[in-house]
Short mmCIF file of C-alpha atoms and ligand atoms in Angstrom, two decimals:
data_model
loop_
_atom_site.label_atom_id
_atom_site.label_comp_id
_atom_site.label_asym_id
_atom_site.label_seq_id
_atom_site.Cartn_x
_atom_site.Cartn_y
_atom_site.Cartn_z
CA MET A 1 -116.45 86.83 -164.31
CA THR A 2 -118.56 84.33 -162.38
CA ASP A 3 -121.31 85.97 -160.33
CA ILE A 4 -120.29 85.76 -156.68
CA VAL A 5 -122.69 86.45 -153.84
CA ILE A 6 -122.84 86.91 -150.09
CA SER A 7 -125.42 84.36 -149.06
CA GLY A 8 -125.36 84.61 -145.32
CA THR A 9 -123.99 86.64 -142.41
CA GLY A 10 -123.59 85.89 -138.62
CA LEU A 11 -122.89 87.86 -135.45
CA TYR A 12 -121.54 86.81 -132.03
CA THR A 13 -122.03 89.46 -129.37
CA PRO A 14 -120.29 88.91 -125.97
CA ALA A 15 -122.67 88.70 -122.92
CA GLN A 16 -121.03 91.53 -121.05
CA SER A 17 -121.24 95.23 -121.84
CA ILE A 18 -119.67 98.34 -120.25
CA SER A 19 -121.36 101.72 -120.30
CA ASN A 20 -119.34 104.94 -120.75
CA ALA A 21 -120.29 105.88 -117.07
CA GLU A 22 -118.72 102.53 -115.78
CA LEU A 23 -115.68 102.84 -117.96
CA VAL A 24 -115.00 106.48 -116.92
CA ASP A 25 -115.62 105.62 -113.23
CA SER A 26 -112.89 102.93 -113.28
CA PHE A 27 -110.50 105.18 -115.41
CA ASN A 28 -110.95 108.08 -112.99
CA LYS A 29 -110.27 105.79 -109.96
CA TYR A 30 -107.07 104.56 -111.76
CA VAL A 31 -106.07 108.19 -112.27
CA ASP A 32 -106.65 109.12 -108.66
CA LEU A 33 -104.62 106.04 -107.49
CA HIS A 34 -101.74 106.92 -109.97
CA ASN A 35 -101.69 110.62 -108.76
CA GLU A 36 -101.78 109.61 -105.13
CA GLU A 37 -98.84 107.14 -105.56
CA ASN A 38 -96.88 109.80 -107.55
CA ALA A 39 -97.85 112.81 -105.49
CA ALA A 40 -94.25 113.79 -104.52
CA ALA A 41 -92.92 113.55 -108.07
CA ILE A 42 -95.95 115.58 -109.34
CA ALA A 43 -95.53 118.21 -106.62
CA ALA A 44 -91.76 118.45 -107.51
CA GLY A 45 -92.69 118.95 -111.21
CA ASP A 46 -90.92 115.67 -112.28
CA GLN A 47 -94.19 114.19 -113.38
CA VAL A 48 -97.45 115.50 -114.93
CA ALA A 49 -100.63 114.54 -112.99
CA LEU A 50 -103.04 112.43 -115.06
CA GLN A 51 -106.36 113.94 -115.87
CA HIS A 52 -109.89 112.53 -115.48
CA SER A 53 -111.87 111.21 -118.46
CA SER A 54 -115.45 112.27 -119.12
CA THR A 55 -118.64 110.56 -120.42
CA GLU A 56 -119.65 113.76 -122.17
CA PHE A 57 -116.39 113.97 -124.07
CA ILE A 58 -116.59 110.33 -125.23
CA GLU A 59 -120.14 110.59 -126.47
CA LYS A 60 -119.54 113.88 -128.19
CA ALA A 61 -116.23 113.14 -129.76
CA SER A 62 -117.05 109.48 -130.82
CA GLY A 63 -120.80 108.77 -130.65
CA ILE A 64 -119.98 105.68 -128.55
CA LYS A 65 -122.21 104.90 -125.55
CA SER A 66 -121.21 101.33 -124.65
CA ARG A 67 -119.06 98.40 -125.77
CA TYR A 68 -119.27 94.63 -125.34
CA VAL A 69 -116.26 92.83 -123.88
CA ILE A 70 -115.16 89.26 -123.24
CA ASP A 71 -114.21 90.17 -119.61
CA LYS A 72 -115.70 93.21 -117.86
CA ASN A 73 -114.26 92.74 -114.43
CA GLY A 74 -110.58 92.79 -115.48
CA VAL A 75 -111.12 95.85 -117.60
CA LEU A 76 -112.89 97.83 -114.93
CA ASP A 77 -110.47 96.85 -112.13
CA PRO A 78 -108.53 100.14 -111.69
CA THR A 79 -105.38 98.22 -110.48
CA ARG A 80 -105.50 96.06 -113.60
CA MET A 81 -107.21 97.74 -116.62
CA THR A 82 -106.83 94.62 -118.76
CA PRO A 83 -109.21 91.76 -119.50
CA ARG A 84 -108.67 88.54 -117.63
CA ILE A 85 -108.71 85.83 -120.39
CA PRO A 86 -107.10 82.67 -118.83
CA ASP A 87 -104.81 80.49 -121.09
CA ARG A 88 -106.51 77.29 -122.21
CA PRO A 89 -105.09 73.84 -122.73
CA ASN A 90 -104.21 73.16 -126.40
CA GLU A 91 -107.04 70.49 -126.45
CA GLU A 92 -109.65 73.17 -125.90
CA HIS A 93 -110.88 75.62 -128.52
CA SER A 94 -109.25 78.95 -128.37
CA VAL A 95 -111.43 82.02 -127.48
CA MET A 96 -111.16 83.32 -131.08
CA CYS A 97 -112.16 79.96 -132.46
CA GLU A 98 -115.14 79.78 -130.00
CA MET A 99 -116.39 83.15 -131.10
CA ALA A 100 -115.89 82.27 -134.77
CA ILE A 101 -117.95 78.98 -134.38
CA ALA A 102 -120.90 81.09 -132.93
CA ALA A 103 -120.88 83.73 -135.77
CA ALA A 104 -120.23 81.09 -138.49
CA SER A 105 -123.09 78.76 -137.43
CA GLU A 106 -125.58 81.75 -137.88
CA ALA A 107 -124.05 82.63 -141.25
CA MET A 108 -124.13 79.00 -142.44
CA THR A 109 -127.76 78.62 -141.30
CA GLN A 110 -128.71 81.81 -143.16
CA ALA A 111 -127.01 80.60 -146.36
CA GLY A 112 -128.31 77.14 -146.05
CA LYS A 113 -124.81 75.62 -146.08
CA THR A 114 -123.28 72.67 -144.19
CA ALA A 115 -119.66 72.00 -143.52
CA GLN A 116 -119.62 69.72 -146.67
CA ASP A 117 -120.52 72.69 -148.88
CA ILE A 118 -117.66 74.96 -147.70
CA ASP A 119 -114.04 74.31 -148.69
CA ALA A 120 -112.18 77.32 -147.41
CA VAL A 121 -112.04 79.38 -144.17
CA ILE A 122 -110.54 82.77 -143.88
CA VAL A 123 -110.08 84.31 -140.45
CA ALA A 124 -109.60 88.05 -141.07
CA ALA A 125 -109.01 90.17 -137.99
CA SER A 126 -106.74 92.89 -136.43
CA ASN A 127 -105.10 90.59 -133.97
CA MET A 128 -104.57 86.84 -133.76
CA GLN A 129 -104.30 85.31 -130.32
CA ARG A 130 -101.33 83.08 -131.24
CA ALA A 131 -98.80 82.81 -134.09
CA TYR A 132 -99.70 79.33 -135.24
CA PRO A 133 -101.40 77.07 -136.11
CA ALA A 134 -103.57 79.53 -137.92
CA ILE A 135 -106.97 80.17 -136.08
CA ALA A 136 -108.60 79.54 -139.45
CA VAL A 137 -107.32 75.92 -139.45
CA GLU A 138 -108.76 75.43 -135.99
CA VAL A 139 -112.12 76.89 -137.00
CA GLN A 140 -112.02 74.63 -140.09
CA ASP A 141 -111.39 71.49 -137.89
CA ALA A 142 -113.99 72.60 -135.24
CA LEU A 143 -116.74 72.92 -137.89
CA GLY A 144 -115.65 69.82 -139.92
CA ILE A 145 -114.75 71.69 -143.07
CA THR A 146 -112.28 70.10 -145.45
CA GLY A 147 -110.16 72.19 -147.83
CA PHE A 148 -107.88 75.02 -146.66
CA GLY A 149 -107.81 77.87 -144.20
CA PHE A 150 -105.63 80.80 -143.45
CA ASP A 151 -105.43 83.89 -141.19
CA MET A 152 -105.09 87.40 -142.47
CA ASN A 153 -104.68 90.88 -140.99
CA VAL A 154 -105.37 94.23 -142.57
CA ALA A 155 -106.47 95.87 -139.24
CA CYS A 156 -109.96 97.49 -139.44
CA SER A 157 -110.17 96.59 -143.12
CA SER A 158 -109.61 92.84 -142.59
CA ALA A 159 -113.22 91.93 -143.38
CA THR A 160 -113.54 93.72 -146.79
CA PHE A 161 -109.98 92.55 -147.77
CA GLY A 162 -111.17 89.11 -146.69
CA ILE A 163 -114.29 89.38 -148.80
CA GLN A 164 -112.15 90.14 -151.86
CA GLN A 165 -109.85 87.16 -151.12
CA ALA A 166 -112.83 84.90 -150.95
CA ARG A 167 -114.27 86.30 -154.09
CA ASP A 168 -110.95 85.86 -155.91
CA SER A 169 -110.73 82.21 -154.71
CA ILE A 170 -114.27 81.41 -155.84
CA ALA A 171 -113.62 83.24 -159.18
CA ASN A 172 -110.42 81.34 -159.92
CA GLY A 173 -111.91 78.05 -158.91
CA SER A 174 -109.78 77.30 -155.81
CA ALA A 175 -112.83 77.24 -153.66
CA ARG A 176 -116.68 76.83 -154.33
CA CYS A 177 -117.95 78.34 -151.08
CA VAL A 178 -115.81 80.27 -148.44
CA LEU A 179 -116.48 81.13 -144.83
CA MET A 180 -114.93 84.49 -143.84
CA VAL A 181 -114.88 85.22 -140.05
CA ASN A 182 -113.71 88.23 -138.02
CA PRO A 183 -113.19 87.56 -134.32
CA GLU A 184 -112.15 90.88 -132.89
CA ILE A 185 -110.99 90.81 -129.26
CA CYS A 186 -110.16 94.63 -129.33
CA SER A 187 -110.06 94.70 -125.53
CA GLY A 188 -106.83 92.71 -125.71
CA HIS A 189 -104.94 95.55 -127.63
CA LEU A 190 -106.68 98.59 -126.17
CA ASN A 191 -104.73 100.64 -123.57
CA PHE A 192 -107.43 101.23 -121.03
CA ARG A 193 -105.05 103.59 -119.11
CA ASP A 194 -104.84 105.92 -122.12
CA ARG A 195 -107.33 108.85 -121.68
CA ASP A 196 -107.26 109.62 -125.48
CA SER A 197 -108.33 106.12 -126.57
CA HIS A 198 -109.64 104.04 -123.58
CA PHE A 199 -113.18 104.25 -124.72
CA ILE A 200 -112.69 103.42 -128.34
CA PHE A 201 -113.01 99.66 -128.86
CA GLY A 202 -115.36 96.63 -128.13
CA ASP A 203 -115.20 92.78 -128.74
CA VAL A 204 -117.39 90.92 -131.33
CA CYS A 205 -117.23 88.34 -134.12
CA THR A 206 -118.92 88.49 -137.61
CA ALA A 207 -119.04 85.83 -140.26
CA VAL A 208 -119.78 85.95 -144.05
CA ILE A 209 -120.56 83.08 -146.47
CA LEU A 210 -119.52 83.70 -150.07
CA GLU A 211 -120.29 81.37 -152.90
CA SER A 212 -121.12 81.33 -156.69
CA ALA A 213 -124.48 82.51 -157.53
CA GLU A 214 -124.97 79.22 -159.31
CA THR A 215 -124.77 77.32 -155.96
CA ALA A 216 -126.57 79.84 -153.70
CA THR A 217 -130.04 78.87 -152.43
CA SER A 218 -130.41 81.47 -149.70
CA ALA A 219 -133.58 83.71 -149.83
CA ASP A 220 -131.41 86.81 -149.09
CA GLN A 221 -128.49 86.99 -151.51
CA TYR A 222 -126.26 90.01 -152.40
CA LEU A 223 -124.23 90.06 -155.67
CA ILE A 224 -120.83 91.52 -155.31
CA VAL A 225 -120.96 94.01 -158.13
CA ASP A 226 -117.41 95.40 -157.50
CA SER A 227 -114.79 95.48 -154.68
CA LYS A 228 -111.92 97.86 -154.48
CA LEU A 229 -109.01 97.80 -152.01
CA GLN A 230 -106.47 100.57 -151.24
CA THR A 231 -103.58 100.89 -148.87
CA ILE A 232 -101.44 104.01 -148.14
CA TYR A 233 -98.64 103.75 -145.47
CA SER A 234 -99.22 105.70 -142.36
CA ASN A 235 -97.94 105.52 -138.67
CA ASN A 236 -100.88 107.39 -137.39
CA ILE A 237 -102.60 104.14 -136.14
CA ARG A 238 -99.97 101.78 -134.95
CA ASN A 239 -99.31 98.91 -132.62
CA ASN A 240 -95.73 97.62 -132.30
CA PHE A 241 -96.58 94.34 -130.52
CA GLY A 242 -94.80 91.49 -132.12
CA PHE A 243 -92.74 88.27 -131.94
CA LEU A 244 -89.51 90.25 -131.94
CA ASN A 245 -90.46 92.37 -128.86
CA ARG A 246 -88.46 90.05 -126.54
CA GLY A 247 -85.31 90.98 -128.48
CA ASP A 248 -85.38 94.32 -126.74
CA ASP A 249 -86.11 94.00 -123.11
CA ALA A 250 -86.56 97.74 -122.49
CA GLY A 251 -89.54 97.79 -124.92
CA VAL A 252 -91.51 94.90 -123.37
CA GLY A 253 -94.89 96.05 -121.92
CA GLN A 254 -94.44 99.74 -123.15
CA PRO A 255 -97.54 101.65 -124.42
CA ASP A 256 -96.41 101.29 -128.01
CA LYS A 257 -97.04 97.58 -127.74
CA LEU A 258 -100.80 98.34 -127.59
CA PHE A 259 -103.04 100.39 -129.94
CA VAL A 260 -101.87 103.97 -130.36
CA GLN A 261 -103.39 106.63 -132.73
CA GLU A 262 -103.28 110.27 -133.69
CA GLY A 263 -107.08 110.52 -133.87
CA ARG A 264 -107.33 113.96 -135.38
CA LYS A 265 -104.89 113.13 -138.20
CA VAL A 266 -106.63 109.90 -138.90
CA PHE A 267 -109.99 111.74 -139.07
CA LYS A 268 -108.62 114.40 -141.46
CA GLU A 269 -106.72 112.09 -143.77
CA VAL A 270 -108.98 108.95 -143.91
CA CYS A 271 -112.38 110.66 -144.49
CA PRO A 272 -111.58 112.32 -147.92
CA ALA A 273 -109.67 109.17 -149.09
CA VAL A 274 -112.73 106.95 -148.24
CA ALA A 275 -115.24 109.23 -149.83
CA THR A 276 -113.09 109.63 -152.98
CA GLN A 277 -112.74 105.89 -153.30
CA ILE A 278 -116.46 105.24 -153.08
CA SER A 279 -117.34 108.00 -155.46
CA GLN A 280 -114.89 106.84 -158.08
CA GLN A 281 -116.12 103.26 -157.74
CA LEU A 282 -119.74 104.49 -158.38
CA GLU A 283 -118.59 106.55 -161.34
CA LYS A 284 -116.79 103.52 -162.74
CA LEU A 285 -119.87 101.41 -162.46
CA SER A 286 -121.97 104.23 -163.90
CA LEU A 287 -123.98 104.47 -160.71
CA THR A 288 -125.27 107.78 -159.35
CA PRO A 289 -125.09 108.47 -155.55
CA ASP A 290 -128.89 108.49 -155.38
CA GLN A 291 -128.88 104.87 -156.53
CA LEU A 292 -127.11 104.02 -153.23
CA LYS A 293 -129.81 102.89 -150.70
CA ARG A 294 -127.29 102.19 -147.99
CA LEU A 295 -123.84 102.86 -146.65
CA TRP A 296 -122.74 100.05 -144.25
CA LEU A 297 -119.67 101.97 -143.08
CA HIS A 298 -116.82 101.05 -140.71
CA GLN A 299 -117.83 101.98 -137.19
CA ALA A 300 -115.02 104.01 -135.64
CA ASN A 301 -116.62 107.55 -135.15
CA LEU A 302 -120.15 108.89 -135.85
CA SER A 303 -118.92 112.36 -137.14
CA MET A 304 -116.48 110.47 -139.54
CA ASN A 305 -119.39 108.47 -141.03
CA GLN A 306 -121.57 111.49 -141.27
CA LEU A 307 -118.84 113.31 -143.16
CA ILE A 308 -118.03 110.43 -145.50
CA ALA A 309 -121.69 109.80 -146.28
CA LYS A 310 -122.34 113.52 -146.96
CA ARG A 311 -119.38 113.68 -149.37
CA VAL A 312 -120.54 110.64 -151.23
CA LEU A 313 -124.27 111.53 -151.39
CA GLY A 314 -123.77 115.28 -151.80
CA ARG A 315 -126.26 115.80 -148.78
CA ASP A 316 -126.66 114.56 -145.23
CA ALA A 317 -127.40 110.89 -144.99
CA THR A 318 -130.45 109.79 -143.10
CA ALA A 319 -129.93 107.37 -140.15
CA GLN A 320 -131.48 104.63 -142.08
CA GLU A 321 -129.15 105.31 -145.20
CA SER A 322 -125.98 105.25 -142.97
CA PRO A 323 -126.79 103.03 -140.02
CA THR A 324 -124.95 103.37 -136.78
CA ILE A 325 -124.06 100.40 -134.45
CA LEU A 326 -120.93 102.04 -132.82
CA ASP A 327 -123.19 103.60 -130.15
CA GLU A 328 -123.89 100.12 -128.73
CA TYR A 329 -120.78 98.20 -129.91
CA ALA A 330 -118.04 100.90 -130.15
CA ASN A 331 -115.33 100.32 -132.70
CA THR A 332 -115.20 96.59 -133.32
CA SER A 333 -112.39 96.95 -135.81
CA SER A 334 -113.00 94.86 -139.03
CA ALA A 335 -116.36 93.61 -137.80
CA GLY A 336 -118.04 97.02 -137.58
CA SER A 337 -119.27 97.39 -141.17
CA VAL A 338 -120.27 93.80 -141.27
CA ILE A 339 -122.39 94.11 -138.16
CA ALA A 340 -124.12 97.20 -139.78
CA PHE A 341 -124.76 94.97 -142.87
CA HIS A 342 -126.00 92.11 -140.80
CA LYS A 343 -128.46 94.16 -138.80
CA HIS A 344 -129.62 96.82 -141.42
CA ARG A 345 -130.64 95.13 -144.66
CA SER A 346 -134.06 93.59 -144.00
CA ASP A 347 -135.79 96.42 -145.89
CA PHE A 348 -133.66 95.60 -149.08
CA MET A 349 -135.71 94.74 -152.23
CA ARG A 350 -134.45 93.09 -155.43
CA ASP A 351 -131.87 95.30 -157.22
CA ASP A 352 -131.44 97.66 -154.18
CA ILE A 353 -127.68 98.72 -154.03
CA GLY A 354 -125.49 99.47 -151.00
CA VAL A 355 -121.75 99.88 -150.17
CA LEU A 356 -120.01 97.92 -147.46
CA CYS A 357 -116.93 100.00 -146.56
CA SER A 358 -114.15 99.67 -144.02
CA PHE A 359 -111.03 101.86 -143.31
CA GLY A 360 -108.38 101.97 -140.71
CA ALA A 361 -104.67 101.22 -139.96
CA GLY A 362 -102.39 100.90 -142.82
CA TYR A 363 -104.08 103.10 -143.90
CA SER A 364 -106.35 100.59 -145.59
CA ILE A 365 -109.68 101.15 -147.31
CA GLY A 366 -111.89 98.43 -148.69
CA SER A 367 -115.24 99.09 -150.42
CA VAL A 368 -117.66 96.49 -151.76
CA ILE A 369 -120.66 97.40 -153.85
CA LEU A 370 -123.51 94.94 -153.23
CA LYS A 371 -126.79 94.40 -155.12
CA LYS A 372 -129.78 92.39 -153.65
CA LEU A 373 -130.75 89.59 -155.92
N1 COA B 1 -112.07 112.84 -121.55
C1 COA B 1 -112.11 114.11 -121.54
N2 COA B 1 -111.38 114.90 -122.42
C2 COA B 1 -110.59 114.25 -123.26
C3 COA B 1 -110.50 112.87 -123.31
C4 COA B 1 -111.26 112.09 -122.40
N3 COA B 1 -111.28 110.76 -122.50
N4 COA B 1 -109.57 112.46 -124.31
C5 COA B 1 -109.14 113.69 -124.84
N5 COA B 1 -109.67 114.76 -124.23
C6 COA B 1 -109.39 116.21 -124.55
C7 COA B 1 -108.06 116.36 -124.99
O1 COA B 1 -107.16 116.60 -123.94
C8 COA B 1 -108.24 117.64 -125.78
O2 COA B 1 -108.25 118.80 -124.87
P1 COA B 1 -107.62 120.18 -125.33
O3 COA B 1 -108.46 120.70 -126.47
O4 COA B 1 -107.67 121.02 -124.03
O5 COA B 1 -106.24 119.92 -125.73
C9 COA B 1 -109.69 117.53 -126.28
O6 COA B 1 -110.35 116.58 -125.54
C10 COA B 1 -109.65 117.07 -127.72
O7 COA B 1 -108.88 115.91 -127.86
P2 COA B 1 -108.80 115.24 -129.21
O8 COA B 1 -107.83 114.00 -129.09
O9 COA B 1 -108.25 116.16 -130.28
O10 COA B 1 -110.26 114.69 -129.57
P3 COA B 1 -110.98 114.43 -130.93
O11 COA B 1 -112.03 115.39 -131.06
O12 COA B 1 -110.07 114.33 -132.06
O13 COA B 1 -111.64 112.98 -130.65
C11 COA B 1 -111.23 110.69 -131.27
C12 COA B 1 -110.84 111.91 -130.37
C13 COA B 1 -110.27 109.51 -131.04
C14 COA B 1 -112.58 110.30 -130.77
C15 COA B 1 -111.34 111.13 -132.75
O14 COA B 1 -110.15 111.81 -133.12
C16 COA B 1 -111.44 109.95 -133.69
O15 COA B 1 -112.37 109.14 -133.51
N6 COA B 1 -110.61 109.88 -134.74
C17 COA B 1 -110.68 108.92 -135.76
C18 COA B 1 -110.21 107.66 -135.17
C19 COA B 1 -110.29 106.40 -136.02
O16 COA B 1 -111.11 106.31 -136.93
N7 COA B 1 -109.42 105.55 -135.85
C20 COA B 1 -109.57 104.38 -136.62
C21 COA B 1 -109.10 103.37 -135.58
S1 COA B 1 -109.25 101.85 -136.19
#
């Protein structure tokens, strides 16, 4: 198989950030308002009073300290709890396209590529802001790229699945160089009124340039040694939002049309599956765990990552071996492991090996073994 490399990455971080303290303050105001408005029903035992959230719980249970968002005011307004993202005329770039352009520009500069060098765009994310035309086709047009583009969604694993699609396209000759982008506006699908999950997500966009090693000129290239994808059906992370919703009036706007999860079950079921996948992949490649210099893991929960890294390495990982970005960014769905890779590889020397791994709804797991060239 032709050698295929990642030759550049890019990151767009929204300007606005929300601390746990700010988020909890707005949530608790919402709870007080709700309980006040429903005092009679609560006193009569017809409704259960909502409970306050806490910064201590959030940081201890998840490791998250803050998150970036497209619109802070709408999220923190206790009478709204939803970002304000006004519709734009069709002639203007969509929000997802705008984020994608920013991340893609950095990735293209890093890889030393112009629009003429790229002939495919994949937009891989958990949510698309419209049904069609594909966001990828809009990004392609905005950047002046000829060829083809398509959107794909494998929830939190969209980026690693996107990397494999790009790799396959280059290997089979349908593209020479692919731009794979992950605009994640997670604040759009997060239920900020749900105590169990209101703190989980943040917004961001990452981009990756993939090409044949023969055309790559970047000073910082990573050979894709192997990539492995796995999906196992589960309803433990689910969002029922979709184009058929209007077919049942009673369901429109209900909480199941936003992100819902059974966090404990996800934790218990996904960690062993991820660790096993990475370990089997290393074994297949005749690599020992101590040859793995870095684990750029999906960024959903700090304890989850510590557990996965421990199972793979057979000991606790250092903060350098398994870098954390979720403390600052929260869970940014498919972009999380790519942010970790983007920010934590400058110490890599020739032949150093790492694994870029994502996991999430589906369930879905994608792991890509990378070697610095
Ligand atoms: N503030 C204060 N207390 C809270 C709270 C909040 N915001 N949310 C829940 N609690 C309470 C619960 O009521 C419960 O109380 P109880 O023990 O008295 O019943 C307790 O904290 C534990 O709740 P639980 O939901 O079991 O917490 P957890 O330790 O499982 O942590 C997650 C929750 C979501 C952080 C964790 O399960 C997780 O990250 N799971 C993996 C998620 C994941 O990777 N998802 C992928 C998404 S793409």
